[in-house]
Amino acid sequence: LFPYTTLFRSSRLSGTGTIAADGTGSGRLVIDAASLDTKHGSRDKHLRSADFFSADAHPQIVVDIEAATRAGSTDADVTGSLTVAGITRPLRLTAAVTEASDQFLTLTATGEFDRTDFDMTWNMLGTIRGHASVTVVARFSREQ
């Protein structure tokens, strides 16, 4: 999904999630597309353009988690949808609980995406692969 092999962060994101008594979960993560930051100004500007995230026209990247179900003692299968640049596609990830306490839960999720599914076809001299691997680390805290 992301055209560059790099770490990026978002300074503006929000989310909610629920874990049921049976251990299944659901939730939503909303990322401000204009806040994506790779620490490289011209690359960040290009990522926000119509070539990639179209941040002006579609200011949010949305991850809707319909179901997160246990797959072993520390893993979960996650299904839902991903909306990028105004296009929504099914989402399937594998997540691992990397930290847990009574007050918080940290999940690390990985998945494969095809950029062209989101109309991200810009490719200077054929240097960018269509498929991308994405890793997300998300920390959830208990509602007070």
PDB file of C-alpha atoms in Angstrom:
ATOM      1  CA  LEU A   1       0.000   0.000   0.000  1.00  0.00           C
ATOM      2  CA  PHE A   2       2.766   2.393   0.857  1.00  0.00           C
ATOM      3  CA  PRO A   3       5.127   3.140  -1.998  1.00  0.00           C
ATOM      4  CA  TYR A   4       8.294   3.520   0.012  1.00  0.00           C
ATOM      5  CA  THR A   5      10.056   1.131   2.318  1.00  0.00           C
ATOM      6  CA  THR A   6       9.955   3.323   5.363  1.00  0.00           C
ATOM      7  CA  LEU A   7       8.452   3.823   8.761  1.00  0.00           C
ATOM      8  CA  PHE A   8       5.772   6.436   8.992  1.00  0.00           C
ATOM      9  CA  ARG A   9       3.784   7.809  11.852  1.00  0.00           C
ATOM     10  CA  SER A  10       0.583   9.742  12.156  1.00  0.00           C
ATOM     11  CA  SER A  11       0.231  12.496  14.695  1.00  0.00           C
ATOM     12  CA  ARG A  12      -3.553  12.558  14.349  1.00  0.00           C
ATOM     13  CA  LEU A  13      -5.460   9.349  14.804  1.00  0.00           C
ATOM     14  CA  SER A  14      -8.308   8.086  16.900  1.00  0.00           C
ATOM     15  CA  GLY A  15      -9.980   4.806  17.517  1.00  0.00           C
ATOM     16  CA  THR A  16     -12.341   2.746  19.569  1.00  0.00           C
ATOM     17  CA  GLY A  17     -12.555  -0.932  20.242  1.00  0.00           C
ATOM     18  CA  THR A  18     -14.534  -3.422  22.230  1.00  0.00           C
ATOM     19  CA  ILE A  19     -13.492  -6.794  23.572  1.00  0.00           C
ATOM     20  CA  ALA A  20     -16.415  -9.089  24.392  1.00  0.00           C
ATOM     21  CA  ALA A  21     -16.499 -11.548  27.279  1.00  0.00           C
ATOM     22  CA  ASP A  22     -15.696 -14.380  24.858  1.00  0.00           C
ATOM     23  CA  GLY A  23     -12.468 -12.611  23.813  1.00  0.00           C
ATOM     24  CA  THR A  24     -13.625 -11.494  20.359  1.00  0.00           C
ATOM     25  CA  GLY A  25     -13.179  -7.882  19.398  1.00  0.00           C
ATOM     26  CA  SER A  26     -14.309  -5.166  17.031  1.00  0.00           C
ATOM     27  CA  GLY A  27     -13.398  -1.551  16.493  1.00  0.00           C
ATOM     28  CA  ARG A  28     -12.443   1.351  14.278  1.00  0.00           C
ATOM     29  CA  LEU A  29      -9.212   3.248  13.678  1.00  0.00           C
ATOM     30  CA  VAL A  30      -9.276   6.610  11.867  1.00  0.00           C
ATOM     31  CA  ILE A  31      -6.005   8.121  10.614  1.00  0.00           C
ATOM     32  CA  ASP A  32      -5.714  11.676   9.329  1.00  0.00           C
ATOM     33  CA  ALA A  33      -4.132  11.109   5.900  1.00  0.00           C
ATOM     34  CA  ALA A  34      -2.534  14.570   5.920  1.00  0.00           C
ATOM     35  CA  SER A  35      -0.690  13.757   9.149  1.00  0.00           C
ATOM     36  CA  LEU A  36       1.350  10.880   7.678  1.00  0.00           C
ATOM     37  CA  ASP A  37       4.971  11.624   8.446  1.00  0.00           C
ATOM     38  CA  THR A  38       8.022   9.735   7.152  1.00  0.00           C
ATOM     39  CA  LYS A  39      10.488  12.475   8.219  1.00  0.00           C
ATOM     40  CA  HIS A  40      11.085  13.279   4.530  1.00  0.00           C
ATOM     41  CA  GLY A  41       9.145  16.378   3.451  1.00  0.00           C
ATOM     42  CA  SER A  42       8.985  15.876  -0.304  1.00  0.00           C
ATOM     43  CA  ARG A  43       8.070  12.190   0.084  1.00  0.00           C
ATOM     44  CA  ASP A  44       5.334  13.100   2.594  1.00  0.00           C
ATOM     45  CA  LYS A  45       3.938  15.680   0.175  1.00  0.00           C
ATOM     46  CA  HIS A  46       3.880  13.072  -2.598  1.00  0.00           C
ATOM     47  CA  LEU A  47       2.168  10.513  -0.336  1.00  0.00           C
ATOM     48  CA  ARG A  48      -0.602  13.041   0.368  1.00  0.00           C
ATOM     49  CA  SER A  49      -1.105  13.734  -3.366  1.00  0.00           C
ATOM     50  CA  ALA A  50      -3.589  12.127  -5.766  1.00  0.00           C
ATOM     51  CA  ASP A  51      -0.852   9.629  -6.734  1.00  0.00           C
ATOM     52  CA  PHE A  52      -1.340   7.925  -3.378  1.00  0.00           C
ATOM     53  CA  PHE A  53      -3.625   8.899  -0.471  1.00  0.00           C
ATOM     54  CA  SER A  54      -5.465  11.888  -2.026  1.00  0.00           C
ATOM     55  CA  ALA A  55      -5.492  13.529   1.391  1.00  0.00           C
ATOM     56  CA  ASP A  56      -7.257  16.706   0.220  1.00  0.00           C
ATOM     57  CA  ALA A  57     -10.213  14.841  -1.275  1.00  0.00           C
ATOM     58  CA  HIS A  58     -10.180  11.923   1.190  1.00  0.00           C
ATOM     59  CA  PRO A  59      -8.798  13.160   4.519  1.00  0.00           C
ATOM     60  CA  GLN A  60      -9.229   9.907   6.436  1.00  0.00           C
ATOM     61  CA  ILE A  61      -7.780   6.427   6.228  1.00  0.00           C
ATOM     62  CA  VAL A  62     -10.259   4.169   8.037  1.00  0.00           C
ATOM     63  CA  VAL A  63      -9.787   0.656   9.383  1.00  0.00           C
ATOM     64  CA  ASP A  64     -13.072  -0.965  10.420  1.00  0.00           C
ATOM     65  CA  ILE A  65     -12.589  -4.182  12.376  1.00  0.00           C
ATOM     66  CA  GLU A  66     -15.694  -6.341  12.164  1.00  0.00           C
ATOM     67  CA  ALA A  67     -14.199  -9.293  14.008  1.00  0.00           C
ATOM     68  CA  ALA A  68     -11.001 -10.136  15.808  1.00  0.00           C
ATOM     69  CA  THR A  69     -11.036 -13.756  16.927  1.00  0.00           C
ATOM     70  CA  ARG A  70      -8.471 -15.726  18.852  1.00  0.00           C
ATOM     71  CA  ALA A  71      -6.128 -17.952  16.894  1.00  0.00           C
ATOM     72  CA  GLY A  72      -4.048 -19.552  19.601  1.00  0.00           C
ATOM     73  CA  SER A  73      -2.949 -18.136  22.937  1.00  0.00           C
ATOM     74  CA  THR A  74      -1.543 -14.784  21.716  1.00  0.00           C
ATOM     75  CA  ASP A  75      -2.685 -14.424  18.089  1.00  0.00           C
ATOM     76  CA  ALA A  76      -5.887 -13.178  16.514  1.00  0.00           C
ATOM     77  CA  ASP A  77      -7.381 -13.288  13.032  1.00  0.00           C
ATOM     78  CA  VAL A  78      -8.736  -9.868  12.112  1.00  0.00           C
ATOM     79  CA  THR A  79     -11.328  -9.195   9.407  1.00  0.00           C
ATOM     80  CA  GLY A  80     -12.998  -5.989   8.352  1.00  0.00           C
ATOM     81  CA  SER A  81     -12.447  -3.269   5.792  1.00  0.00           C
ATOM     82  CA  LEU A  82      -9.839  -0.679   4.880  1.00  0.00           C
ATOM     83  CA  THR A  83     -10.758   2.638   3.268  1.00  0.00           C
ATOM     84  CA  VAL A  84      -7.957   4.559   1.552  1.00  0.00           C
ATOM     85  CA  ALA A  85      -8.372   7.445  -0.893  1.00  0.00           C
ATOM     86  CA  GLY A  86     -12.138   6.937  -0.819  1.00  0.00           C
ATOM     87  CA  ILE A  87     -11.945   3.260  -1.829  1.00  0.00           C
ATOM     88  CA  THR A  88     -13.029   0.510   0.576  1.00  0.00           C
ATOM     89  CA  ARG A  89     -11.701  -3.021   0.305  1.00  0.00           C
ATOM     90  CA  PRO A  90     -11.933  -6.117   2.530  1.00  0.00           C
ATOM     91  CA  LEU A  91      -9.253  -6.418   5.184  1.00  0.00           C
ATOM     92  CA  ARG A  92      -7.666  -9.523   6.646  1.00  0.00           C
ATOM     93  CA  LEU A  93      -4.774  -9.341   9.112  1.00  0.00           C
ATOM     94  CA  THR A  94      -3.001 -11.530  11.601  1.00  0.00           C
ATOM     95  CA  ALA A  95      -2.430  -9.827  14.945  1.00  0.00           C
ATOM     96  CA  ALA A  96      -0.355 -10.805  17.941  1.00  0.00           C
ATOM     97  CA  VAL A  97      -0.768  -9.568  21.490  1.00  0.00           C
ATOM     98  CA  THR A  98       2.648  -8.115  22.263  1.00  0.00           C
ATOM     99  CA  GLU A  99       1.807  -6.539  25.646  1.00  0.00           C
ATOM    100  CA  ALA A 100      -1.144  -6.887  27.982  1.00  0.00           C
ATOM    101  CA  SER A 101      -2.180  -5.715  31.426  1.00  0.00           C
ATOM    102  CA  ASP A 102      -5.400  -4.839  33.231  1.00  0.00           C
ATOM    103  CA  GLN A 103      -5.213  -1.316  31.757  1.00  0.00           C
ATOM    104  CA  PHE A 104      -3.934  -1.764  28.205  1.00  0.00           C
ATOM    105  CA  LEU A 105      -3.437  -4.132  25.302  1.00  0.00           C
ATOM    106  CA  THR A 106      -0.848  -3.764  22.530  1.00  0.00           C
ATOM    107  CA  LEU A 107      -1.401  -5.554  19.230  1.00  0.00           C
ATOM    108  CA  THR A 108       1.019  -5.914  16.349  1.00  0.00           C
ATOM    109  CA  ALA A 109      -0.776  -6.710  13.101  1.00  0.00           C
ATOM    110  CA  THR A 110       0.645  -7.582   9.703  1.00  0.00           C
ATOM    111  CA  GLY A 111      -0.972  -7.835   6.312  1.00  0.00           C
ATOM    112  CA  GLU A 112      -0.417  -7.726   2.565  1.00  0.00           C
ATOM    113  CA  PHE A 113      -2.095  -5.198   0.288  1.00  0.00           C
ATOM    114  CA  ASP A 114      -2.129  -4.501  -3.414  1.00  0.00           C
ATOM    115  CA  ARG A 115      -1.733  -0.764  -4.056  1.00  0.00           C
ATOM    116  CA  THR A 116      -3.709  -1.013  -7.275  1.00  0.00           C
ATOM    117  CA  ASP A 117      -6.799  -2.069  -5.275  1.00  0.00           C
ATOM    118  CA  PHE A 118      -6.815   1.545  -4.054  1.00  0.00           C
ATOM    119  CA  ASP A 119      -6.028   3.081  -7.486  1.00  0.00           C
ATOM    120  CA  MET A 120      -2.427   3.766  -6.453  1.00  0.00           C
ATOM    121  CA  THR A 121      -0.828   3.101  -9.814  1.00  0.00           C
ATOM    122  CA  TRP A 122       1.901   5.751  -9.894  1.00  0.00           C
ATOM    123  CA  ASN A 123       5.162   3.949 -10.488  1.00  0.00           C
ATOM    124  CA  MET A 124       8.243   5.864 -11.559  1.00  0.00           C
ATOM    125  CA  LEU A 125      10.308   3.680 -13.887  1.00  0.00           C
ATOM    126  CA  GLY A 126       8.645   0.516 -12.533  1.00  0.00           C
ATOM    127  CA  THR A 127      10.480   0.751  -9.202  1.00  0.00           C
ATOM    128  CA  ILE A 128       7.466   0.268  -6.917  1.00  0.00           C
ATOM    129  CA  ARG A 129       5.908  -3.138  -6.392  1.00  0.00           C
ATOM    130  CA  GLY A 130       2.135  -3.493  -6.499  1.00  0.00           C
ATOM    131  CA  HIS A 131       2.017  -5.518  -3.307  1.00  0.00           C
ATOM    132  CA  ALA A 132       3.123  -4.107   0.001  1.00  0.00           C
ATOM    133  CA  SER A 133       3.509  -5.541   3.448  1.00  0.00           C
ATOM    134  CA  VAL A 134       2.226  -3.369   6.282  1.00  0.00           C
ATOM    135  CA  THR A 135       2.830  -3.722  10.014  1.00  0.00           C
ATOM    136  CA  VAL A 136       0.735  -1.762  12.503  1.00  0.00           C
ATOM    137  CA  VAL A 137       1.380  -1.489  16.225  1.00  0.00           C
ATOM    138  CA  ALA A 138      -1.697  -0.293  18.126  1.00  0.00           C
ATOM    139  CA  ARG A 139      -2.082   0.208  21.853  1.00  0.00           C
ATOM    140  CA  PHE A 140      -5.539   0.189  23.388  1.00  0.00           C
ATOM    141  CA  SER A 141      -6.270   1.448  26.882  1.00  0.00           C
ATOM    142  CA  ARG A 142      -9.193   0.552  29.097  1.00  0.00           C
ATOM    143  CA  GLU A 143     -11.928   3.159  29.168  1.00  0.00           C
ATOM    144  CA  GLN A 144     -12.035   4.859  32.560  1.00  0.00           C
TER     145      GLN A 144
END
